[in-house]
Amino acid sequence: MDTLRIDRRVVLVTGAASGIGWEIARTCAAEGATVHLADISDAVHDAARQLTAIAHVCDVTDPDAVRALVDGIVESSGRLDVAFLNAGINGVPSPLQPGGAIDELSFAAWQRVLSVNLDGLFHCLQQTARVMKTQRAGSIVVTASTAGLRAEPRVSYPYVASKAAVVGLVRQAALELARFGVRVNALAPGPVVTNIGGTAPRSESSTAAWEDSIPMRRWGRPSDIAGLALLLASDASSWMTGSIHVADGGASALTQVSSSELPGPE
Ligand SMILES: NC(=O)c1ccc[n+]([C@@H]2O[C@H](COP(=O)([O-])OP(=O)(O)OC[C@H]3O[C@@H](n4cnc5c(N)ncnc54)[C@H](O)[C@@H]3O)[C@@H](O)[C@H]2O)c1
């Protein structure tokens, strides 16, 4: 299908050294796009080498570094057609874990997650939109989360709050950019096996509890998200903007009432 093609497009993926970002970068490179991988980790060099793509070490929380990244891409590749704004972290306890309750959570932990997931996205959105507005063309695809669409006690406060804010940012930017020919959409994955929860294996009970909340009875894989990402990058989604696209094995279609799991006085 010709409209799904992204060959010869210039693509940026942030948070591309690992997980969902790496798989999106791999898919775009396999489809013939010129792919720029950006990540705070030096591992981005290895990741890019595997794809014959271009690596950039960049911390999305640094506005000057993000501006330099985007200017550098335009200088070397001539334009920027697609931006996957995907870098994100969690690493903070959920309200079900010690230290994660609203009255226990440190402000530093709150700020750490917000600075990457929300401020970092703002910097990336600002710089990529600046270029695409001038081009009068482009597709920006942001990685949100199903945790931004509803409360999720198994995930930390700042993560849920940042991803809910990401959804608002995507919709607002889509309105502003629509008449400039720039589309802005979000992916909202459910639980996907990546490094975001740290590289230590999850407990069997936690894995099983998550699986129990997924009608397809398995965690997602980055490859479950990459096809949707390709769709949103390509002309196959030419009339989609400001929309949030869920891929979660059916989890958000399932009404789960399990308030017994929530903490509370005896
Ligand atoms: N894994 C899941 O269950 C899941 C579900 C929904 C949404 N997401 C979102 O998907 C995105 C990708 O996460 P993932 O699950 O692939 O995790 P991951 O940890 O495997 O990959 C995230 C990448 O982002 C990079 N990164 C972190 N901070 C950065 C910074 N300041 N600047 C630049 N790069 C930075 C990391 O080095 C890493 O390579 C995130 O936005 C995450 O919130 C993940």
XYZ file of C-alpha atoms and ligand atoms in Angstrom:
310
model
C 0.000 0.000 0.000
C 1.728 3.125 -1.267
C 0.310 5.477 1.358
C 2.078 3.493 4.117
C 5.491 4.160 2.578
C 7.968 6.381 4.373
C 11.039 5.691 2.243
C 13.266 8.737 1.763
C 11.543 10.578 4.613
C 13.740 12.130 7.286
C 12.754 10.758 10.678
C 13.781 11.628 14.245
C 13.161 9.227 17.147
C 13.902 10.360 20.726
C 14.551 7.755 23.402
C 15.743 5.550 20.557
C 18.499 3.539 22.254
C 16.059 1.077 23.776
C 12.557 -0.380 23.866
C 9.717 1.151 21.857
C 11.864 3.945 20.395
C 14.476 1.530 19.103
C 11.845 -0.673 17.471
C 10.219 2.360 15.805
C 13.636 3.453 14.520
C 14.345 -0.081 13.265
C 11.008 -0.233 11.425
C 11.502 3.185 9.793
C 15.035 2.281 8.706
C 13.773 -1.024 7.255
C 11.179 0.975 5.283
C 13.938 3.059 3.705
C 13.705 6.263 5.773
C 16.726 8.326 6.830
C 16.594 7.826 10.585
C 18.132 10.002 13.305
C 18.224 8.313 16.712
C 18.503 10.565 19.787
C 18.994 9.392 23.351
C 20.597 10.512 26.595
C 22.498 7.204 26.674
C 25.714 6.530 24.750
C 24.118 3.214 23.784
C 22.465 5.198 20.984
C 25.719 4.875 18.980
C 25.474 1.067 18.957
C 21.749 1.206 18.303
C 22.236 3.453 15.256
C 25.133 1.369 13.908
C 22.867 -1.682 13.768
C 20.458 0.255 11.532
C 22.923 2.232 9.409
C 21.278 5.288 10.935
C 22.565 8.491 12.562
C 23.125 8.730 16.328
C 22.799 11.826 18.516
C 23.439 11.908 22.246
C 20.854 14.399 23.507
C 19.127 15.006 26.821
C 15.578 16.121 26.011
C 15.402 18.088 29.272
C 18.018 20.522 27.896
C 16.284 23.055 25.587
C 19.546 24.201 23.939
C 20.565 20.612 23.200
C 17.169 19.874 21.646
C 17.350 22.978 19.450
C 20.869 21.986 18.339
C 19.654 18.430 17.617
C 16.824 19.584 15.369
C 18.913 22.257 13.621
C 21.648 19.664 13.043
C 19.195 17.243 11.421
C 17.862 19.915 9.079
C 21.397 20.958 8.211
C 22.567 17.430 7.429
C 19.400 15.887 5.945
C 17.724 18.979 4.481
C 14.388 18.650 6.271
C 12.486 16.838 9.024
C 9.408 14.901 7.907
C 8.553 12.771 10.934
C 9.329 13.177 14.638
C 8.657 10.387 17.113
C 8.840 12.141 20.487
C 9.183 9.078 22.622
C 11.773 9.606 25.399
C 10.237 8.896 28.788
C 11.012 7.511 32.233
C 9.242 6.202 35.321
C 11.398 4.594 38.023
C 9.326 6.021 40.877
C 7.244 3.830 43.232
C 3.520 3.494 42.597
C 0.956 4.258 45.341
C 0.896 0.487 45.987
C 4.634 0.460 46.780
C 6.591 1.837 49.763
C 7.299 5.554 49.298
C 4.822 5.987 46.454
C 1.747 7.237 48.339
C 0.771 10.865 47.758
C 1.914 11.889 51.262
C 5.227 10.019 50.959
C 6.395 10.801 47.446
C 9.390 13.149 47.282
C 9.116 16.344 45.256
C 12.473 15.464 43.668
C 11.035 12.193 42.308
C 7.956 14.050 41.010
C 10.119 16.657 39.273
C 12.512 14.066 37.788
C 9.724 12.310 35.894
C 7.930 15.519 34.888
C 11.174 17.038 33.598
C 11.655 14.230 31.054
C 8.085 13.184 30.232
C 6.546 16.661 30.069
C 9.219 19.401 29.944
C 11.364 17.263 27.620
C 8.405 16.681 25.337
C 7.647 20.416 25.352
C 11.191 21.226 24.188
C 11.035 18.569 21.444
C 7.563 19.591 20.318
C 8.562 23.249 20.191
C 11.663 22.639 18.060
C 10.175 20.073 15.668
C 7.017 22.174 15.193
C 9.165 25.231 14.423
C 10.795 23.411 11.502
C 7.664 21.656 10.255
C 5.581 24.860 10.342
C 8.085 26.450 7.972
C 8.035 23.362 5.733
C 4.222 23.378 5.784
C 4.404 19.596 6.269
C 5.238 16.995 8.870
C 3.987 14.348 11.243
C 4.727 14.408 14.970
C 3.983 11.218 16.886
C 4.205 11.371 20.672
C 4.410 8.336 22.944
C 1.744 8.863 25.621
C 0.389 5.896 27.637
C -2.884 4.312 28.666
C -1.774 5.455 32.149
C -2.523 8.996 30.934
C -6.090 8.105 30.006
C -7.284 6.806 33.364
C -6.052 6.362 36.935
C -3.604 3.452 37.309
C -2.561 2.652 40.896
C 0.202 0.287 39.722
C 2.046 3.234 38.172
C 3.577 6.282 39.913
C 1.831 9.629 40.406
C 4.227 11.665 38.265
C 4.066 9.125 35.448
C 0.249 9.141 35.329
C 0.112 12.938 35.669
C 2.788 13.517 33.021
C 1.118 11.228 30.489
C -2.286 12.843 31.078
C -0.639 16.218 30.421
C 1.008 14.797 27.288
C -2.445 13.989 25.908
C -3.523 17.618 26.412
C -0.351 18.925 24.812
C -0.816 16.698 21.746
C -4.406 17.824 21.223
C -3.571 21.506 21.689
C -0.590 21.363 19.300
C -2.687 19.498 16.720
C -5.194 22.380 16.665
C -2.515 25.012 16.202
C -0.561 23.117 13.566
C -3.410 21.698 11.459
C -3.489 24.596 8.986
C 0.278 24.442 8.578
C 0.032 20.883 7.223
C 1.553 19.409 10.386
C -0.217 16.508 12.094
C 0.267 15.666 15.789
C -0.947 12.352 17.181
C -0.180 10.132 20.153
C 0.428 6.466 20.720
C -1.002 5.191 23.988
C 0.536 1.793 24.700
C -0.480 -0.437 27.565
C 2.247 -2.402 29.381
C 5.108 -3.253 27.010
C 8.230 -5.255 27.878
C 11.101 -2.712 27.747
C 13.733 -1.310 30.133
C 11.446 1.381 31.557
C 10.828 -0.509 34.792
C 14.580 -1.201 35.169
C 16.359 -4.275 33.877
C 15.681 -6.419 36.981
C 13.045 -9.107 36.306
C 9.552 -8.378 37.637
C 8.111 -10.629 40.312
C 5.930 -13.446 38.997
C 2.929 -12.136 40.942
C 3.270 -8.627 39.495
C 3.633 -9.971 35.944
C 0.626 -12.242 36.422
C -1.482 -9.411 37.872
C -0.757 -7.260 34.824
C -1.520 -10.134 32.452
C -4.793 -10.673 34.241
C -5.823 -7.121 33.276
C -5.098 -7.727 29.558
C -7.744 -9.629 27.552
C -5.059 -10.837 25.107
C -3.281 -12.312 28.161
C 0.195 -11.064 27.392
C 2.351 -7.963 27.754
C 2.978 -5.959 24.632
C 6.205 -6.127 22.672
C 7.802 -3.058 21.060
C 6.941 -4.624 17.681
C 3.243 -4.448 18.654
C 3.594 -0.654 18.734
C 5.864 -0.051 15.721
C 3.214 -0.807 13.064
C 0.872 1.783 14.562
C 3.771 4.223 14.703
C 4.443 3.657 11.004
C 0.785 4.268 10.186
C 0.817 7.604 12.058
C 4.048 8.669 10.365
C 2.834 7.879 6.868
C 0.243 9.328 4.502
C -2.054 6.417 5.396
C -3.096 8.577 8.384
C -3.364 11.785 6.319
C -6.660 12.891 7.948
C -5.702 11.973 11.512
C -4.568 14.684 13.863
C -5.081 15.340 17.560
C -5.977 11.714 18.115
C -4.787 9.276 20.746
C -4.291 5.705 19.517
C -4.436 2.921 22.080
C -2.566 -0.392 21.673
C -3.023 -2.416 24.862
C -4.189 -5.961 24.119
C -7.745 -4.894 24.946
C -7.006 -3.735 28.514
C -8.878 -0.433 28.275
C -11.949 -2.181 26.863
C -12.171 -4.213 30.045
C -13.997 -2.708 33.008
C -12.097 -3.772 36.071
C -13.466 -3.096 39.499
C -10.854 -4.215 41.991
C -10.879 -1.545 44.698
C -9.881 -4.248 47.202
C -6.302 -3.866 45.904
C -6.182 -0.210 46.952
C -4.490 0.661 50.247
C -6.618 1.805 53.206
C -7.086 1.571 56.962
C -8.163 -1.862 58.310
N 7.000 0.121 28.395
C 5.758 0.432 28.671
O 5.012 -0.334 29.311
C 5.182 1.744 28.178
C 3.784 1.892 28.147
C 3.251 3.097 27.704
C 4.085 4.125 27.302
N 5.446 3.951 27.347
C 6.281 5.077 26.919
O 7.102 4.654 25.858
C 8.231 5.508 25.781
C 9.481 4.663 25.610
O 9.689 3.909 26.797
P 10.160 2.389 26.788
O 9.122 1.621 27.500
O 10.586 1.977 25.447
O 11.387 2.490 27.819
P 12.956 2.300 27.649
O 13.513 2.644 28.997
O 13.278 0.972 27.072
O 13.366 3.437 26.595
C 13.340 4.803 26.913
C 14.567 5.479 26.310
O 14.492 6.880 26.629
C 15.803 7.319 26.963
N 15.750 8.526 27.786
C 15.447 8.619 29.108
N 15.588 9.879 29.529
C 15.982 10.608 28.452
C 16.316 11.976 28.264
N 16.279 12.861 29.278
N 16.685 12.393 27.031
C 16.755 11.509 26.001
N 16.475 10.196 26.127
C 16.085 9.757 27.335
C 16.423 6.142 27.700
O 17.845 6.219 27.749
C 15.888 4.964 26.895
O 16.780 4.600 25.862
C 8.212 6.356 27.055
O 7.681 7.638 26.764
C 7.254 5.597 27.947
O 6.643 6.416 28.903
C 6.007 2.784 27.773
